[in-house]
PDB file of C-alpha atoms in Angstrom:
ATOM      1  CA  MET A   1     -25.163 -20.456-151.931  1.00  0.00           C
ATOM      2  CA  TRP A   2     -23.237 -20.812-155.196  1.00  0.00           C
ATOM      3  CA  ASN A   3     -23.737 -17.138-155.998  1.00  0.00           C
ATOM      4  CA  SER A   4     -22.390 -16.232-152.555  1.00  0.00           C
ATOM      5  CA  ILE A   5     -19.263 -18.278-153.181  1.00  0.00           C
ATOM      6  CA  ARG A   6     -18.792 -16.616-156.559  1.00  0.00           C
ATOM      7  CA  MET A   7     -19.119 -13.177-154.957  1.00  0.00           C
ATOM      8  CA  GLU A   8     -16.554 -14.046-152.303  1.00  0.00           C
ATOM      9  CA  LEU A   9     -14.102 -15.327-154.901  1.00  0.00           C
ATOM     10  CA  TYR A  10     -14.664 -12.238-157.027  1.00  0.00           C
ATOM     11  CA  LYS A  11     -13.857 -10.027-154.049  1.00  0.00           C
ATOM     12  CA  ILE A  12     -10.744 -12.031-153.182  1.00  0.00           C
ATOM     13  CA  PHE A  13      -9.117 -11.793-156.585  1.00  0.00           C
ATOM     14  CA  ARG A  14     -10.205  -8.190-157.108  1.00  0.00           C
ATOM     15  CA  MET A  15      -8.691  -6.929-153.858  1.00  0.00           C
ATOM     16  CA  ARG A  16      -5.441  -5.018-154.213  1.00  0.00           C
ATOM     17  CA  SER A  17      -4.162  -6.578-151.015  1.00  0.00           C
ATOM     18  CA  PHE A  18      -4.275 -10.017-152.696  1.00  0.00           C
ATOM     19  CA  TRP A  19      -1.775  -8.932-155.331  1.00  0.00           C
ATOM     20  CA  VAL A  20       0.337  -6.886-152.924  1.00  0.00           C
ATOM     21  CA  ILE A  21       0.671  -9.778-150.472  1.00  0.00           C
ATOM     22  CA  SER A  22       1.380 -12.179-153.343  1.00  0.00           C
ATOM     23  CA  ILE A  23       4.227  -9.941-154.543  1.00  0.00           C
ATOM     24  CA  ILE A  24       5.633  -9.740-151.007  1.00  0.00           C
ATOM     25  CA  MET A  25       5.362 -13.531-150.717  1.00  0.00           C
ATOM     26  CA  ILE A  26       7.292 -13.949-153.980  1.00  0.00           C
ATOM     27  CA  GLY A  27      10.074 -11.749-152.625  1.00  0.00           C
ATOM     28  CA  LEU A  28      10.185 -13.656-149.339  1.00  0.00           C
ATOM     29  CA  VAL A  29      10.388 -17.024-151.104  1.00  0.00           C
ATOM     30  CA  PHE A  30      13.328 -15.869-153.225  1.00  0.00           C
ATOM     31  CA  MET A  31      15.054 -14.300-150.213  1.00  0.00           C
ATOM     32  CA  THR A  32      14.631 -17.296-147.889  1.00  0.00           C
ATOM     33  CA  THR A  33      15.749 -19.695-150.637  1.00  0.00           C
ATOM     34  CA  GLU A  34      18.915 -17.647-151.084  1.00  0.00           C
ATOM     35  CA  PHE A  35      19.524 -17.609-147.320  1.00  0.00           C
ATOM     36  CA  ASN A  36      18.984 -21.375-147.105  1.00  0.00           C
ATOM     37  CA  CYS A  37      21.461 -21.855-149.956  1.00  0.00           C
ATOM     38  CA  ASP A  38      24.077 -19.818-148.093  1.00  0.00           C
ATOM     39  CA  ASP A  39      23.458 -21.828-144.900  1.00  0.00           C
ATOM     40  CA  MET A  40      23.832 -25.147-146.723  1.00  0.00           C
ATOM     41  CA  LYS A  41      27.038 -24.055-148.452  1.00  0.00           C
ATOM     42  CA  ALA A  42      28.485 -22.741-145.188  1.00  0.00           C
ATOM     43  CA  ALA A  43      27.614 -25.994-143.390  1.00  0.00           C
ATOM     44  CA  ARG A  44      29.207 -28.002-146.210  1.00  0.00           C
ATOM     45  CA  GLN A  45      32.408 -25.947-146.074  1.00  0.00           C
ATOM     46  CA  GLU A  46      32.553 -26.300-142.301  1.00  0.00           C
ATOM     47  CA  GLN A  47      32.073 -30.057-142.570  1.00  0.00           C
ATOM     48  CA  SER A  48      34.802 -30.315-145.216  1.00  0.00           C
ATOM     49  CA  ALA A  49      37.183 -28.264-143.095  1.00  0.00           C
ATOM     50  CA  SER A  50      36.433 -30.401-140.073  1.00  0.00           C
ATOM     51  CA  GLU A  51      37.041 -33.607-142.012  1.00  0.00           C
ATOM     52  CA  GLY A  52      40.292 -32.175-143.369  1.00  0.00           C
ATOM     53  CA  ASN A  53      41.514 -31.283-139.879  1.00  0.00           C
ATOM     54  CA  ILE A  54      40.682 -34.743-138.579  1.00  0.00           C
ATOM     55  CA  SER A  55      42.450 -36.377-141.509  1.00  0.00           C
ATOM     56  CA  GLY A  56      45.541 -34.263-140.917  1.00  0.00           C
ATOM     57  CA  GLN A  57      45.589 -35.119-137.259  1.00  0.00           C
ATOM     58  CA  GLN A  58      45.302 -38.822-138.071  1.00  0.00           C
ATOM     59  CA  ASN A  59      48.331 -38.612-140.303  1.00  0.00           C
ATOM     60  CA  LYS A  60      50.228 -36.703-137.655  1.00  0.00           C
ATOM     61  CA  ASP A  61      49.275 -38.433-134.460  1.00  0.00           C
ATOM     62  CA  GLY A  62      46.539 -41.075-134.083  1.00  0.00           C
ATOM     63  CA  LEU A  63      46.352 -40.598-130.337  1.00  0.00           C
ATOM     64  CA  GLN A  64      45.493 -36.922-130.631  1.00  0.00           C
ATOM     65  CA  VAL A  65      42.746 -37.796-133.094  1.00  0.00           C
ATOM     66  CA  SER A  66      41.264 -40.280-130.664  1.00  0.00           C
ATOM     67  CA  LYS A  67      41.202 -37.676-127.912  1.00  0.00           C
ATOM     68  CA  ALA A  68      39.696 -35.091-130.273  1.00  0.00           C
ATOM     69  CA  LYS A  69      36.950 -37.507-131.272  1.00  0.00           C
ATOM     70  CA  LYS A  70      36.103 -38.199-127.650  1.00  0.00           C
ATOM     71  CA  LYS A  71      35.977 -34.475-126.940  1.00  0.00           C
ATOM     72  CA  ASP A  72      33.773 -33.835-129.978  1.00  0.00           C
ATOM     73  CA  GLN A  73      31.454 -36.648-128.934  1.00  0.00           C
ATOM     74  CA  ALA A  74      31.158 -35.169-125.446  1.00  0.00           C
ATOM     75  CA  ASN A  75      30.378 -31.762-126.923  1.00  0.00           C
ATOM     76  CA  LEU A  76      27.741 -33.302-129.168  1.00  0.00           C
ATOM     77  CA  GLU A  77      26.095 -35.016-126.205  1.00  0.00           C
ATOM     78  CA  ILE A  78      26.049 -31.761-124.249  1.00  0.00           C
ATOM     79  CA  GLY A  79      24.644 -29.909-127.253  1.00  0.00           C
ATOM     80  CA  SER A  80      22.013 -32.580-127.744  1.00  0.00           C
ATOM     81  CA  ALA A  81      20.955 -32.281-124.127  1.00  0.00           C
ATOM     82  CA  ASN A  82      20.727 -28.523-124.449  1.00  0.00           C
ATOM     83  CA  ASP A  83      18.642 -28.876-127.615  1.00  0.00           C
ATOM     84  CA  ASN A  84      16.222 -31.187-125.847  1.00  0.00           C
ATOM     85  CA  ASN A  85      15.714 -28.660-123.093  1.00  0.00           C
ATOM     86  CA  ALA A  86      15.311 -25.688-125.455  1.00  0.00           C
ATOM     87  CA  THR A  87      11.938 -26.532-126.970  1.00  0.00           C
ATOM     88  CA  ILE A  88      10.623 -22.977-127.362  1.00  0.00           C
ATOM     89  CA  PHE A  89      11.722 -20.804-130.254  1.00  0.00           C
ATOM     90  CA  PHE A  90      10.541 -17.306-131.113  1.00  0.00           C
ATOM     91  CA  GLY A  91      10.215 -16.102-134.670  1.00  0.00           C
ATOM     92  CA  ILE A  92      10.321 -18.046-137.918  1.00  0.00           C
ATOM     93  CA  SER A  93      13.212 -20.408-138.551  1.00  0.00           C
ATOM     94  CA  GLU A  94      13.988 -23.084-141.129  1.00  0.00           C
ATOM     95  CA  ASP A  95      16.291 -26.039-140.470  1.00  0.00           C
ATOM     96  CA  THR A  96      18.415 -26.974-143.494  1.00  0.00           C
ATOM     97  CA  SER A  97      20.811 -29.259-141.628  1.00  0.00           C
ATOM     98  CA  GLU A  98      19.538 -32.354-143.475  1.00  0.00           C
ATOM     99  CA  MET A  99      19.681 -30.727-146.925  1.00  0.00           C
ATOM    100  CA  ASP A 100      22.545 -30.741-149.408  1.00  0.00           C
ATOM    101  CA  ALA A 101      23.101 -27.800-151.741  1.00  0.00           C
ATOM    102  CA  GLU A 102      23.886 -30.198-154.578  1.00  0.00           C
ATOM    103  CA  SER A 103      20.584 -32.110-154.397  1.00  0.00           C
ATOM    104  CA  VAL A 104      17.879 -29.704-153.209  1.00  0.00           C
ATOM    105  CA  GLU A 105      14.354 -30.776-154.115  1.00  0.00           C
ATOM    106  CA  VAL A 106      11.624 -28.228-154.810  1.00  0.00           C
ATOM    107  CA  LEU A 107       8.970 -30.105-152.821  1.00  0.00           C
ATOM    108  CA  ASP A 108      11.331 -30.429-149.863  1.00  0.00           C
ATOM    109  CA  MET A 109      12.000 -26.690-149.864  1.00  0.00           C
ATOM    110  CA  PHE A 110       8.266 -25.957-150.222  1.00  0.00           C
ATOM    111  CA  LEU A 111       7.465 -28.228-147.273  1.00  0.00           C
ATOM    112  CA  LEU A 112      10.167 -26.426-145.289  1.00  0.00           C
ATOM    113  CA  HIS A 113       8.473 -23.064-145.962  1.00  0.00           C
ATOM    114  CA  LEU A 114       5.098 -24.563-145.100  1.00  0.00           C
ATOM    115  CA  LYS A 115       6.392 -25.898-141.778  1.00  0.00           C
ATOM    116  CA  SER A 116       8.128 -22.676-140.778  1.00  0.00           C
ATOM    117  CA  GLY A 117       4.921 -20.627-140.989  1.00  0.00           C
ATOM    118  CA  ILE A 118       6.167 -17.992-143.423  1.00  0.00           C
ATOM    119  CA  LEU A 119       3.449 -18.846-145.962  1.00  0.00           C
ATOM    120  CA  THR A 120       0.814 -19.016-143.228  1.00  0.00           C
ATOM    121  CA  MET A 121       1.874 -15.589-141.997  1.00  0.00           C
ATOM    122  CA  MET A 122       1.313 -13.976-145.391  1.00  0.00           C
ATOM    123  CA  ALA A 123      -2.007 -15.784-145.905  1.00  0.00           C
ATOM    124  CA  LEU A 124      -3.112 -14.727-142.418  1.00  0.00           C
ATOM    125  CA  ILE A 125      -2.619 -11.035-143.190  1.00  0.00           C
ATOM    126  CA  PHE A 126      -4.863 -11.297-146.233  1.00  0.00           C
ATOM    127  CA  ALA A 127      -7.481 -13.444-144.463  1.00  0.00           C
ATOM    128  CA  ILE A 128      -7.942 -10.898-141.658  1.00  0.00           C
ATOM    129  CA  MET A 129      -8.139  -8.004-144.109  1.00  0.00           C
ATOM    130  CA  PHE A 130     -10.634  -9.939-146.240  1.00  0.00           C
ATOM    131  CA  VAL A 131     -13.027 -10.774-143.426  1.00  0.00           C
ATOM    132  CA  MET A 132     -12.847  -7.317-141.831  1.00  0.00           C
ATOM    133  CA  LEU A 133     -13.586  -5.580-145.139  1.00  0.00           C
ATOM    134  CA  ASP A 134     -17.184  -6.828-145.199  1.00  0.00           C
ATOM    135  CA  ILE A 135     -17.772  -5.732-141.614  1.00  0.00           C
ATOM    136  CA  LYS A 136     -16.593  -2.193-142.341  1.00  0.00           C
ATOM    137  CA  ASN A 137     -18.405  -1.597-145.653  1.00  0.00           C
ATOM    138  CA  GLY A 138     -21.771  -2.982-144.552  1.00  0.00           C
ATOM    139  CA  TYR A 139     -21.789  -5.872-147.042  1.00  0.00           C
ATOM    140  CA  ILE A 140     -23.157  -8.362-144.503  1.00  0.00           C
ATOM    141  CA  LYS A 141     -26.074  -6.084-143.549  1.00  0.00           C
ATOM    142  CA  ASN A 142     -27.039  -5.424-147.157  1.00  0.00           C
ATOM    143  CA  ILE A 143     -26.714  -8.981-148.477  1.00  0.00           C
ATOM    144  CA  GLY A 144     -27.606 -10.871-145.307  1.00  0.00           C
ATOM    145  CA  GLY A 145     -31.165  -9.570-145.319  1.00  0.00           C
ATOM    146  CA  GLN A 146     -31.714 -10.921-148.832  1.00  0.00           C
ATOM    147  CA  MET A 147     -30.638 -14.479-147.998  1.00  0.00           C
ATOM    148  CA  GLU A 148     -32.881 -17.139-146.546  1.00  0.00           C
ATOM    149  CA  HIS A 149     -30.145 -18.485-144.278  1.00  0.00           C
ATOM    150  CA  ARG A 150     -27.495 -16.019-143.157  1.00  0.00           C
ATOM    151  CA  ARG A 151     -25.172 -18.821-142.136  1.00  0.00           C
ATOM    152  CA  HIS A 152     -24.585 -19.369-145.848  1.00  0.00           C
ATOM    153  CA  LEU A 153     -22.521 -16.173-145.795  1.00  0.00           C
ATOM    154  CA  VAL A 154     -20.152 -17.788-143.305  1.00  0.00           C
ATOM    155  CA  TYR A 155     -20.039 -21.045-145.269  1.00  0.00           C
ATOM    156  CA  ALA A 156     -19.320 -19.122-148.467  1.00  0.00           C
ATOM    157  CA  LYS A 157     -16.373 -17.358-146.811  1.00  0.00           C
ATOM    158  CA  TRP A 158     -14.993 -20.663-145.543  1.00  0.00           C
ATOM    159  CA  ILE A 159     -15.209 -22.272-148.982  1.00  0.00           C
ATOM    160  CA  ALA A 160     -13.726 -19.201-150.674  1.00  0.00           C
ATOM    161  CA  MET A 161     -10.862 -19.202-148.172  1.00  0.00           C
ATOM    162  CA  ALA A 162     -10.218 -22.892-148.905  1.00  0.00           C
ATOM    163  CA  ILE A 163      -9.905 -22.067-152.613  1.00  0.00           C
ATOM    164  CA  TYR A 164      -7.691 -19.096-151.785  1.00  0.00           C
ATOM    165  CA  THR A 165      -5.421 -21.296-149.643  1.00  0.00           C
ATOM    166  CA  VAL A 166      -4.967 -23.785-152.490  1.00  0.00           C
ATOM    167  CA  VAL A 167      -4.314 -21.037-155.060  1.00  0.00           C
ATOM    168  CA  PHE A 168      -1.917 -19.192-152.745  1.00  0.00           C
ATOM    169  CA  ASP A 169       0.084 -22.345-152.022  1.00  0.00           C
ATOM    170  CA  LEU A 170       0.185 -23.315-155.706  1.00  0.00           C
ATOM    171  CA  ILE A 171       1.544 -19.863-156.542  1.00  0.00           C
ATOM    172  CA  SER A 172       4.105 -20.322-153.768  1.00  0.00           C
ATOM    173  CA  LEU A 173       5.106 -23.710-155.180  1.00  0.00           C
ATOM    174  CA  ALA A 174       5.542 -22.280-158.679  1.00  0.00           C
ATOM    175  CA  VAL A 175       7.619 -19.400-157.322  1.00  0.00           C
ATOM    176  CA  GLN A 176       9.629 -21.872-155.231  1.00  0.00           C
ATOM    177  CA  SER A 177      10.587 -23.874-158.318  1.00  0.00           C
ATOM    178  CA  ILE A 178      11.800 -20.698-160.051  1.00  0.00           C
ATOM    179  CA  ALA A 179      13.713 -19.629-156.922  1.00  0.00           C
ATOM    180  CA  VAL A 180      15.417 -23.019-156.645  1.00  0.00           C
ATOM    181  CA  TYR A 181      16.445 -22.919-160.304  1.00  0.00           C
ATOM    182  CA  LYS A 182      17.751 -19.360-159.980  1.00  0.00           C
ATOM    183  CA  THR A 183      19.656 -20.062-156.768  1.00  0.00           C
ATOM    184  CA  PHE A 184      21.028 -23.569-157.376  1.00  0.00           C
ATOM    185  CA  HIS A 185      21.044 -23.482-161.211  1.00  0.00           C
ATOM    186  CA  TYR A 186      19.132 -26.750-161.487  1.00  0.00           C
ATOM    187  CA  ILE A 187      15.631 -28.000-160.701  1.00  0.00           C
ATOM    188  CA  LYS A 188      14.744 -31.280-159.048  1.00  0.00           C
ATOM    189  CA  TRP A 189      11.151 -31.848-157.933  1.00  0.00           C
ATOM    190  CA  GLY A 190      11.546 -34.970-155.824  1.00  0.00           C
ATOM    191  CA  ASP A 191       9.224 -37.941-155.370  1.00  0.00           C
ATOM    192  CA  VAL A 192       5.658 -36.599-155.412  1.00  0.00           C
ATOM    193  CA  THR A 193       4.212 -39.660-153.661  1.00  0.00           C
ATOM    194  CA  LYS A 194       6.682 -39.165-150.803  1.00  0.00           C
ATOM    195  CA  TYR A 195       5.909 -35.486-150.206  1.00  0.00           C
ATOM    196  CA  LEU A 196       2.219 -35.267-151.165  1.00  0.00           C
ATOM    197  CA  PRO A 197       0.640 -36.557-147.889  1.00  0.00           C
ATOM    198  CA  GLU A 198       2.694 -34.191-145.733  1.00  0.00           C
ATOM    199  CA  ILE A 199       2.107 -31.216-148.044  1.00  0.00           C
ATOM    200  CA  LEU A 200      -1.650 -31.812-148.143  1.00  0.00           C
ATOM    201  CA  LEU A 201      -1.708 -32.202-144.358  1.00  0.00           C
ATOM    202  CA  GLY A 202       0.256 -28.974-143.965  1.00  0.00           C
ATOM    203  CA  MET A 203      -2.155 -27.123-146.259  1.00  0.00           C
ATOM    204  CA  ALA A 204      -5.099 -28.487-144.268  1.00  0.00           C
ATOM    205  CA  LEU A 205      -3.577 -27.296-140.981  1.00  0.00           C
ATOM    206  CA  GLN A 206      -2.850 -23.937-142.587  1.00  0.00           C
ATOM    207  CA  TYR A 207      -6.485 -23.642-143.696  1.00  0.00           C
ATOM    208  CA  VAL A 208      -7.843 -24.544-140.248  1.00  0.00           C
ATOM    209  CA  PHE A 209      -5.544 -21.962-138.675  1.00  0.00           C
ATOM    210  CA  LEU A 210      -6.785 -19.268-141.079  1.00  0.00           C
ATOM    211  CA  ILE A 211     -10.430 -20.153-140.405  1.00  0.00           C
ATOM    212  CA  LEU A 212      -9.813 -19.979-136.663  1.00  0.00           C
ATOM    213  CA  CYS A 213      -8.241 -16.517-136.926  1.00  0.00           C
ATOM    214  CA  MET A 214     -11.006 -15.338-139.283  1.00  0.00           C
ATOM    215  CA  THR A 215     -13.672 -16.501-136.826  1.00  0.00           C
ATOM    216  CA  ILE A 216     -11.957 -14.672-133.966  1.00  0.00           C
ATOM    217  CA  ALA A 217     -11.792 -11.516-136.124  1.00  0.00           C
ATOM    218  CA  MET A 218     -15.510 -11.745-136.929  1.00  0.00           C
ATOM    219  CA  LEU A 219     -16.401 -12.171-133.267  1.00  0.00           C
ATOM    220  CA  ILE A 220     -14.276  -9.401-131.757  1.00  0.00           C
ATOM    221  CA  ARG A 221     -14.382  -7.109-134.843  1.00  0.00           C
ATOM    222  CA  SER A 222     -10.855  -5.871-134.324  1.00  0.00           C
ATOM    223  CA  MET A 223      -8.324  -6.182-137.130  1.00  0.00           C
ATOM    224  CA  ALA A 224      -5.365  -5.100-135.001  1.00  0.00           C
ATOM    225  CA  PHE A 225      -6.036  -7.561-132.169  1.00  0.00           C
ATOM    226  CA  SER A 226      -6.857 -10.463-134.504  1.00  0.00           C
ATOM    227  CA  MET A 227      -3.753  -9.961-136.610  1.00  0.00           C
ATOM    228  CA  THR A 228      -1.550  -9.529-133.539  1.00  0.00           C
ATOM    229  CA  LEU A 229      -2.965 -12.708-132.013  1.00  0.00           C
ATOM    230  CA  GLY A 230      -2.382 -14.678-135.191  1.00  0.00           C
ATOM    231  CA  MET A 231       1.166 -13.367-135.555  1.00  0.00           C
ATOM    232  CA  CYS A 232       1.945 -14.263-131.934  1.00  0.00           C
ATOM    233  CA  LEU A 233       0.705 -17.807-132.522  1.00  0.00           C
ATOM    234  CA  ILE A 234       2.912 -18.160-135.606  1.00  0.00           C
ATOM    235  CA  MET A 235       5.956 -16.545-133.957  1.00  0.00           C
ATOM    236  CA  GLY A 236       5.974 -18.957-131.008  1.00  0.00           C
ATOM    237  CA  VAL A 237       4.294 -17.031-128.184  1.00  0.00           C
ATOM    238  CA  ALA A 238       1.568 -19.674-127.749  1.00  0.00           C
ATOM    239  CA  PRO A 239       3.970 -22.331-126.335  1.00  0.00           C
ATOM    240  CA  VAL A 240       4.990 -19.884-123.605  1.00  0.00           C
ATOM    241  CA  ALA A 241       1.320 -19.388-122.686  1.00  0.00           C
ATOM    242  CA  CYS A 242       0.862 -23.165-122.660  1.00  0.00           C
ATOM    243  CA  MET A 243       3.805 -23.521-120.289  1.00  0.00           C
ATOM    244  CA  GLY A 244       2.218 -20.950-117.959  1.00  0.00           C
ATOM    245  CA  ILE A 245      -1.132 -22.750-118.028  1.00  0.00           C
ATOM    246  CA  SER A 246       0.580 -26.076-117.383  1.00  0.00           C
ATOM    247  CA  ALA A 247       2.454 -24.596-114.433  1.00  0.00           C
ATOM    248  CA  VAL A 248      -0.788 -23.251-112.917  1.00  0.00           C
ATOM    249  CA  ILE A 249      -2.552 -26.603-113.358  1.00  0.00           C
ATOM    250  CA  LYS A 250       0.427 -28.387-111.828  1.00  0.00           C
ATOM    251  CA  LYS A 251       0.371 -26.097-108.803  1.00  0.00           C
ATOM    252  CA  LEU A 252      -3.395 -26.134-108.239  1.00  0.00           C
ATOM    253  CA  PHE A 253      -4.321 -29.715-109.139  1.00  0.00           C
ATOM    254  CA  ASP A 254      -0.929 -31.472-108.997  1.00  0.00           C
ATOM    255  CA  ARG A 255      -1.340 -32.782-112.544  1.00  0.00           C
ATOM    256  CA  SER A 256       1.088 -32.536-115.434  1.00  0.00           C
ATOM    257  CA  VAL A 257      -0.573 -31.256-118.603  1.00  0.00           C
ATOM    258  CA  ASP A 258       1.319 -30.503-121.822  1.00  0.00           C
ATOM    259  CA  LEU A 259      -0.808 -28.383-124.158  1.00  0.00           C
ATOM    260  CA  GLN A 260       1.912 -27.474-126.657  1.00  0.00           C
ATOM    261  CA  PRO A 261       1.570 -30.599-128.892  1.00  0.00           C
ATOM    262  CA  TYR A 262      -2.099 -29.691-129.497  1.00  0.00           C
ATOM    263  CA  LEU A 263      -1.346 -26.294-131.028  1.00  0.00           C
ATOM    264  CA  LEU A 264      -1.887 -26.029-134.775  1.00  0.00           C
ATOM    265  CA  THR A 265       1.443 -24.272-135.222  1.00  0.00           C
ATOM    266  CA  SER A 266       3.214 -27.013-133.250  1.00  0.00           C
ATOM    267  CA  LYS A 267       1.567 -29.677-135.401  1.00  0.00           C
ATOM    268  CA  MET A 268       2.749 -27.914-138.556  1.00  0.00           C
ATOM    269  CA  LYS A 269       6.349 -27.873-137.338  1.00  0.00           C
ATOM    270  CA  THR A 270       6.293 -31.654-136.782  1.00  0.00           C
ATOM    271  CA  LEU A 271       5.622 -32.397-140.464  1.00  0.00           C
ATOM    272  CA  GLN A 272       8.329 -34.407-142.182  1.00  0.00           C
ATOM    273  CA  ILE A 273       8.669 -36.743-145.122  1.00  0.00           C
ATOM    274  CA  ASP A 274       7.884 -40.465-144.854  1.00  0.00           C
ATOM    275  CA  MET A 275       5.566 -40.053-141.872  1.00  0.00           C
ATOM    276  CA  THR A 276       3.848 -43.216-140.700  1.00  0.00           C
ATOM    277  CA  ALA A 277       0.079 -43.577-140.485  1.00  0.00           C
ATOM    278  CA  THR A 278       0.268 -43.287-136.697  1.00  0.00           C
ATOM    279  CA  GLU A 279       2.240 -40.032-136.879  1.00  0.00           C
ATOM    280  CA  ILE A 280      -0.211 -38.564-139.389  1.00  0.00           C
ATOM    281  CA  ARG A 281      -3.110 -39.567-137.161  1.00  0.00           C
ATOM    282  CA  ASN A 282      -1.476 -37.941-134.144  1.00  0.00           C
ATOM    283  CA  VAL A 283      -1.047 -34.706-136.107  1.00  0.00           C
ATOM    284  CA  CYS A 284      -4.699 -34.730-137.181  1.00  0.00           C
ATOM    285  CA  LEU A 285      -6.061 -35.394-133.663  1.00  0.00           C
TER     286      LEU A 285
END
């Protein structure tokens, strides 16, 4: 069993795709950090301009300010209602509305990337390529006959993928710290005890998602279909399918069923700092 794990790890770190995907991931982390910086600065400028306009109106005419505030509050309520209705999003997005460009924490930015699915997407590409490589080159047929229990091959892949997930995320965290320093010209890690539970939970959900996609790839033996399915789940197609299933169940059995909260990708997006024990339990179940 130990020798099987060593062979799997040797193959992982000797594959060219591991280094290629890692380089692409490094570029994506730097690019998304730069984009998030621009978004935070633009939001700060817009907020400052808005506060300046309100202050000027107060000095000019207090009544106009009161009316403007009421109008803004009404617009906010309408926008909030629209946001509550729009629960399905396609693609990968990161919300930086609660971040400040002057006090960005590395762990907060890393958790943001982990929630968005961008790291999971890159790890998924490698995981599918890794598991399909053995099927194509006949490794399982040659080695499987020499092992007493062939299920150890599957266990070895699962353990090797767990190690890969940890290494990949640690590399991402190191790159994230460099990207934050390069973009914001300072580095602030944040409170480790505050972020650690959510980060570990996010890594665990990421690992389970990779194992699920790897298992599907081994069963159907199709790299294209497995990778497309995994990408669709990350990009937000699964909630649409859940809505369709819920609509069919509602029509046939007159029962309301919401399957979206049980998706792994939906659970990852709900991660946030200072989660209570009940919220963590709900994510795990």
